[in-house]
Amino acid sequence: NAGVMQNPRHLVRRRGQEARLRCSPMKGHSHVYWYRQLPEEGLKFMVYLQKENIIDESGMPKERFSAEFPKEGPSILRIQQVVRGDSAAYFCASSPSQSRVRRGETQYFGPGTRLLVL
Amino acid sequence: AQRVTQPEKLLSVFKGAPVELKCNYSYSGSPELFWYVQYSRQRLQLLLRHISRESIKGFTADLNKGETSFHLKKPFAQEEDSAMYYCALKESNAGNMLTFGGGTRLMVKP
């Protein structure tokens, strides 16, 4: 099991461009979480998705940010019209079914994507 | 709203010295608490969770509901313990997302 995969590992964008971050969960995991880590801060929850459903997006900025987890393929975090303040490390985590999470399973993290907006 | 506080951004100790990384939380319900560790150039990984009451790599953490703390301790630090340590809280019922503290960088000097 290769673990949670994220790509790209590093992404450089100019202000106003779009950033697409991809996350492939661990095999057998159907739940994906995105977190953002601003410089010198801890990880902050953004969004929680299951296949084809957004379960909780309470941590997502209201504009420019969107996330999806299609039936096939990786989860995508999309940032439109990036600004310098979007520069951060974006981490994806996955977990198995919710019932197993309730029984004490935890989330497994990917290596992160470091976004730099020039 | 739930909150996790790690008051020390940096903790520097000598090899063989005891280590305590502090974590305090605020949450009205019954939380699950975790410690995650991130070694240099590696991904975040689970170190231990309070419900397991286990010791991993010599580290232990006890949930103190009276003081709302979940401090991470190790009696004798090793150089390979140098890393970023994050305390995290998961709400008992709503959702599965984690609330993280700001992290503490542990440096163990030879």
mmCIF file of C-alpha atoms in Angstrom:
data_model
loop_
_atom_site.group_PDB
_atom_site.id
_atom_site.type_symbol
_atom_site.label_atom_id
_atom_site.label_comp_id
_atom_site.label_asym_id
_atom_site.label_seq_id
_atom_site.Cartn_x
_atom_site.Cartn_y
_atom_site.Cartn_z
ATOM 1 C CA ASN A 1 0.000 0.000 0.000
ATOM 2 C CA ALA A 2 1.671 3.177 -1.182
ATOM 3 C CA GLY A 3 -0.096 5.384 1.328
ATOM 4 C CA VAL A 4 -1.758 8.690 0.581
ATOM 5 C CA MET A 5 -0.306 10.278 -2.540
ATOM 6 C CA GLN A 6 -0.331 13.960 -3.333
ATOM 7 C CA ASN A 7 0.855 15.745 -6.424
ATOM 8 C CA PRO A 8 2.459 17.925 -7.262
ATOM 9 C CA ARG A 9 4.717 18.157 -4.236
ATOM 10 C CA HIS A 10 5.604 21.746 -5.128
ATOM 11 C CA LEU A 11 3.570 24.171 -7.171
ATOM 12 C CA VAL A 12 4.452 27.710 -8.180
ATOM 13 C CA ARG A 13 1.757 30.009 -9.513
ATOM 14 C CA ARG A 14 1.525 33.688 -10.336
ATOM 15 C CA ARG A 15 -1.243 35.795 -8.864
ATOM 16 C CA GLY A 16 -4.496 35.277 -10.731
ATOM 17 C CA GLN A 17 -3.680 31.775 -11.988
ATOM 18 C CA GLU A 18 -5.431 28.588 -10.958
ATOM 19 C CA ALA A 19 -3.938 25.907 -8.726
ATOM 20 C CA ARG A 20 -5.058 22.278 -8.815
ATOM 21 C CA LEU A 21 -3.897 19.948 -6.079
ATOM 22 C CA ARG A 22 -4.513 16.226 -6.318
ATOM 23 C CA CYS A 23 -4.856 13.596 -3.634
ATOM 24 C CA SER A 24 -5.124 9.825 -4.025
ATOM 25 C CA PRO A 25 -6.251 8.190 -0.774
ATOM 26 C CA MET A 26 -4.933 4.937 0.571
ATOM 27 C CA LYS A 27 -6.360 1.842 -1.036
ATOM 28 C CA GLY A 28 -9.685 0.993 0.531
ATOM 29 C CA HIS A 29 -10.206 4.444 2.024
ATOM 30 C CA SER A 30 -13.340 6.296 1.024
ATOM 31 C CA HIS A 31 -12.952 9.449 3.117
ATOM 32 C CA VAL A 32 -10.668 12.357 2.245
ATOM 33 C CA TYR A 33 -9.794 15.450 4.272
ATOM 34 C CA TRP A 34 -7.929 18.564 3.195
ATOM 35 C CA TYR A 35 -5.950 20.717 5.615
ATOM 36 C CA ARG A 36 -3.984 23.906 5.084
ATOM 37 C CA GLN A 37 -0.867 24.918 6.965
ATOM 38 C CA LEU A 38 0.109 28.539 6.710
ATOM 39 C CA PRO A 39 3.709 29.466 7.558
ATOM 40 C CA GLU A 40 4.458 29.183 11.278
ATOM 41 C CA GLU A 41 0.964 27.833 12.024
ATOM 42 C CA GLY A 42 -0.666 24.463 12.655
ATOM 43 C CA LEU A 43 -2.824 22.520 10.232
ATOM 44 C CA LYS A 44 -6.326 23.899 9.764
ATOM 45 C CA PHE A 45 -9.197 21.746 8.527
ATOM 46 C CA MET A 46 -10.698 22.795 5.212
ATOM 47 C CA VAL A 47 -13.043 20.147 3.825
ATOM 48 C CA TYR A 48 -14.140 16.539 4.316
ATOM 49 C CA LEU A 49 -15.343 14.481 1.371
ATOM 50 C CA GLN A 50 -16.576 11.034 0.559
ATOM 51 C CA LYS A 51 -16.864 9.733 -2.969
ATOM 52 C CA GLU A 52 -19.011 12.222 -4.909
ATOM 53 C CA ASN A 53 -20.130 13.994 -1.716
ATOM 54 C CA ILE A 54 -18.939 16.946 0.323
ATOM 55 C CA ILE A 55 -19.631 16.078 3.945
ATOM 56 C CA ASP A 56 -18.259 19.159 5.691
ATOM 57 C CA GLU A 57 -16.759 22.247 4.087
ATOM 58 C CA SER A 58 -16.905 24.480 7.136
ATOM 59 C CA GLY A 59 -13.198 25.277 6.874
ATOM 60 C CA MET A 60 -13.192 26.281 3.221
ATOM 61 C CA PRO A 61 -12.869 29.935 2.291
ATOM 62 C CA LYS A 62 -16.139 31.113 0.788
ATOM 63 C CA GLU A 63 -14.668 32.190 -2.520
ATOM 64 C CA ARG A 64 -12.175 30.807 -5.021
ATOM 65 C CA PHE A 65 -11.766 27.443 -3.274
ATOM 66 C CA SER A 66 -13.540 24.242 -4.256
ATOM 67 C CA ALA A 67 -13.017 20.536 -3.736
ATOM 68 C CA GLU A 68 -14.286 17.370 -5.284
ATOM 69 C CA PHE A 69 -13.821 13.623 -4.916
ATOM 70 C CA PRO A 70 -15.241 11.972 -8.026
ATOM 71 C CA LYS A 71 -16.298 8.393 -8.334
ATOM 72 C CA GLU A 72 -13.150 7.655 -10.277
ATOM 73 C CA GLY A 73 -9.816 9.342 -9.786
ATOM 74 C CA PRO A 74 -8.212 11.455 -7.127
ATOM 75 C CA SER A 75 -9.674 14.183 -4.971
ATOM 76 C CA ILE A 76 -8.977 17.652 -6.333
ATOM 77 C CA LEU A 77 -8.577 20.887 -4.372
ATOM 78 C CA ARG A 78 -8.944 23.801 -6.753
ATOM 79 C CA ILE A 79 -7.963 27.372 -6.018
ATOM 80 C CA GLN A 80 -8.984 29.939 -8.581
ATOM 81 C CA GLN A 81 -7.308 33.330 -9.042
ATOM 82 C CA VAL A 82 -4.642 32.617 -6.464
ATOM 83 C CA VAL A 83 -3.316 35.391 -4.236
ATOM 84 C CA ARG A 84 -0.087 35.562 -2.223
ATOM 85 C CA GLY A 85 -1.986 34.689 0.945
ATOM 86 C CA ASP A 86 -2.801 31.267 -0.535
ATOM 87 C CA SER A 87 0.871 30.290 -0.255
ATOM 88 C CA ALA A 88 0.884 27.383 2.169
ATOM 89 C CA ALA A 89 1.307 23.653 2.527
ATOM 90 C CA TYR A 90 -1.853 21.734 1.687
ATOM 91 C CA PHE A 91 -2.192 18.311 3.243
ATOM 92 C CA CYS A 92 -4.593 15.580 2.334
ATOM 93 C CA ALA A 93 -5.536 12.751 4.664
ATOM 94 C CA SER A 94 -7.679 9.683 4.185
ATOM 95 C CA SER A 95 -9.497 7.282 6.438
ATOM 96 C CA PRO A 96 -11.616 4.168 6.008
ATOM 97 C CA SER A 97 -15.350 4.032 6.479
ATOM 98 C CA GLN A 98 -16.964 6.222 9.096
ATOM 99 C CA SER A 99 -17.874 3.278 11.279
ATOM 100 C CA ARG A 100 -14.230 2.279 11.474
ATOM 101 C CA VAL A 101 -13.273 5.860 12.255
ATOM 102 C CA ARG A 102 -15.692 5.815 15.152
ATOM 103 C CA ARG A 103 -13.992 2.668 16.421
ATOM 104 C CA GLY A 104 -10.688 4.448 16.730
ATOM 105 C CA GLU A 105 -9.115 4.396 13.270
ATOM 106 C CA THR A 106 -7.320 7.576 12.472
ATOM 107 C CA GLN A 107 -6.420 9.602 9.421
ATOM 108 C CA TYR A 108 -3.351 8.917 7.326
ATOM 109 C CA PHE A 109 -1.618 11.891 5.818
ATOM 110 C CA GLY A 110 -0.026 12.536 2.479
ATOM 111 C CA PRO A 111 3.307 14.346 2.063
ATOM 112 C CA GLY A 112 1.609 17.642 1.218
ATOM 113 C CA THR A 113 1.727 20.091 -1.661
ATOM 114 C CA ARG A 114 3.639 23.289 -1.086
ATOM 115 C CA LEU A 115 2.026 26.107 -3.031
ATOM 116 C CA LEU A 116 3.973 29.287 -3.652
ATOM 117 C CA VAL A 117 2.186 32.245 -5.206
ATOM 118 C CA LEU A 118 4.469 34.830 -6.738
ATOM 119 C CA ALA B 1 -15.718 25.758 19.346
ATOM 120 C CA GLN B 2 -12.928 23.325 20.056
ATOM 121 C CA ARG B 3 -9.380 24.573 20.337
ATOM 122 C CA VAL B 4 -5.955 23.021 20.842
ATOM 123 C CA THR B 5 -3.049 25.001 22.262
ATOM 124 C CA GLN B 6 0.607 24.075 22.259
ATOM 125 C CA PRO B 7 2.266 26.905 24.163
ATOM 126 C CA GLU B 8 5.847 26.165 23.112
ATOM 127 C CA LYS B 9 6.889 26.612 19.483
ATOM 128 C CA LEU B 10 10.368 25.292 20.228
ATOM 129 C CA LEU B 11 11.696 22.979 22.893
ATOM 130 C CA SER B 12 15.408 22.264 23.056
ATOM 131 C CA VAL B 13 16.852 19.599 25.359
ATOM 132 C CA PHE B 14 20.023 17.565 25.666
ATOM 133 C CA LYS B 15 20.132 13.870 24.872
ATOM 134 C CA GLY B 16 19.079 11.833 27.880
ATOM 135 C CA ALA B 17 17.071 14.635 29.462
ATOM 136 C CA PRO B 18 13.339 14.277 30.149
ATOM 137 C CA VAL B 19 10.940 15.830 27.678
ATOM 138 C CA GLU B 20 7.430 17.178 28.139
ATOM 139 C CA LEU B 21 5.560 18.740 25.239
ATOM 140 C CA LYS B 22 2.495 20.565 26.467
ATOM 141 C CA CYS B 23 -0.958 20.396 24.954
ATOM 142 C CA ASN B 24 -4.134 21.967 26.307
ATOM 143 C CA TYR B 25 -7.540 21.790 24.737
ATOM 144 C CA SER B 26 -10.956 23.318 25.088
ATOM 145 C CA TYR B 27 -13.959 21.260 24.113
ATOM 146 C CA SER B 28 -17.297 20.887 25.800
ATOM 147 C CA GLY B 29 -17.810 17.242 24.908
ATOM 148 C CA SER B 30 -15.735 14.114 25.301
ATOM 149 C CA PRO B 31 -12.827 14.403 22.878
ATOM 150 C CA GLU B 32 -10.372 11.998 21.368
ATOM 151 C CA LEU B 33 -6.823 13.280 21.589
ATOM 152 C CA PHE B 34 -3.869 12.382 19.395
ATOM 153 C CA TRP B 35 -0.201 13.202 19.015
ATOM 154 C CA TYR B 36 1.193 13.356 15.481
ATOM 155 C CA VAL B 37 4.883 13.630 14.619
ATOM 156 C CA GLN B 38 6.585 14.916 11.500
ATOM 157 C CA TYR B 39 10.257 14.017 11.075
ATOM 158 C CA SER B 40 12.374 16.034 8.687
ATOM 159 C CA ARG B 41 11.252 15.550 5.066
ATOM 160 C CA GLN B 42 8.651 12.982 6.066
ATOM 161 C CA ARG B 43 4.898 13.060 6.211
ATOM 162 C CA LEU B 44 2.810 13.581 9.295
ATOM 163 C CA GLN B 45 2.264 10.297 11.110
ATOM 164 C CA LEU B 46 0.322 9.227 14.133
ATOM 165 C CA LEU B 47 2.450 8.801 17.250
ATOM 166 C CA LEU B 48 -0.186 7.841 19.783
ATOM 167 C CA ARG B 49 -3.803 8.297 20.781
ATOM 168 C CA HIS B 50 -5.259 8.602 24.242
ATOM 169 C CA ILE B 51 -7.801 5.793 23.890
ATOM 170 C CA SER B 52 -5.010 3.260 23.337
ATOM 171 C CA ARG B 53 -3.102 4.205 26.465
ATOM 172 C CA GLU B 54 0.028 2.950 24.760
ATOM 173 C CA SER B 55 3.689 3.893 24.787
ATOM 174 C CA ILE B 56 5.288 4.452 21.404
ATOM 175 C CA LYS B 57 9.035 5.024 21.025
ATOM 176 C CA GLY B 58 9.141 5.654 24.758
ATOM 177 C CA PHE B 59 6.546 8.434 24.594
ATOM 178 C CA THR B 60 3.408 8.465 26.720
ATOM 179 C CA ALA B 61 0.546 10.903 27.063
ATOM 180 C CA ASP B 62 -2.217 10.948 29.652
ATOM 181 C CA LEU B 63 -5.502 12.700 29.150
ATOM 182 C CA ASN B 64 -6.240 14.915 32.151
ATOM 183 C CA LYS B 65 -9.846 16.004 31.839
ATOM 184 C CA GLY B 66 -9.674 18.175 34.949
ATOM 185 C CA GLU B 67 -6.837 20.246 33.516
ATOM 186 C CA THR B 68 -7.956 19.671 29.892
ATOM 187 C CA SER B 69 -4.424 18.635 29.007
ATOM 188 C CA PHE B 70 -2.772 15.883 27.010
ATOM 189 C CA HIS B 71 0.943 16.439 27.544
ATOM 190 C CA LEU B 72 3.454 14.219 25.738
ATOM 191 C CA LYS B 73 6.297 12.878 27.850
ATOM 192 C CA LYS B 74 9.456 10.876 27.453
ATOM 193 C CA PRO B 75 11.873 10.220 30.317
ATOM 194 C CA PHE B 76 15.081 10.168 28.233
ATOM 195 C CA ALA B 77 15.169 12.049 24.929
ATOM 196 C CA GLN B 78 17.122 10.690 21.962
ATOM 197 C CA GLU B 79 18.556 12.654 19.056
ATOM 198 C CA GLU B 80 16.231 10.836 16.655
ATOM 199 C CA ASP B 81 13.263 12.292 18.531
ATOM 200 C CA SER B 82 14.008 15.677 16.967
ATOM 201 C CA ALA B 83 10.890 16.545 14.948
ATOM 202 C CA MET B 84 7.713 18.631 14.851
ATOM 203 C CA TYR B 85 5.028 17.373 17.192
ATOM 204 C CA TYR B 86 1.349 18.216 16.776
ATOM 205 C CA CYS B 87 -1.407 17.635 19.274
ATOM 206 C CA ALA B 88 -4.833 17.056 17.693
ATOM 207 C CA LEU B 89 -8.420 16.682 18.854
ATOM 208 C CA LYS B 90 -11.290 14.860 17.223
ATOM 209 C CA GLU B 91 -14.829 15.624 18.279
ATOM 210 C CA SER B 92 -16.662 12.683 19.714
ATOM 211 C CA ASN B 93 -19.717 12.764 17.512
ATOM 212 C CA ALA B 94 -19.747 15.357 14.776
ATOM 213 C CA GLY B 95 -17.558 14.672 11.762
ATOM 214 C CA ASN B 96 -14.133 13.151 11.707
ATOM 215 C CA MET B 97 -11.988 16.183 11.130
ATOM 216 C CA LEU B 98 -9.061 16.928 13.402
ATOM 217 C CA THR B 99 -8.321 20.216 15.122
ATOM 218 C CA PHE B 100 -4.572 20.711 15.425
ATOM 219 C CA GLY B 101 -2.425 22.719 17.755
ATOM 220 C CA GLY B 102 0.255 24.985 16.328
ATOM 221 C CA GLY B 103 2.978 22.406 16.804
ATOM 222 C CA THR B 104 6.145 22.235 18.873
ATOM 223 C CA ARG B 105 9.556 21.726 17.346
ATOM 224 C CA LEU B 106 11.629 19.423 19.540
ATOM 225 C CA MET B 107 15.385 19.660 19.167
ATOM 226 C CA VAL B 108 17.480 17.082 20.995
ATOM 227 C CA LYS B 109 21.101 18.111 21.204
ATOM 228 C CA PRO B 110 23.956 15.613 21.560
#
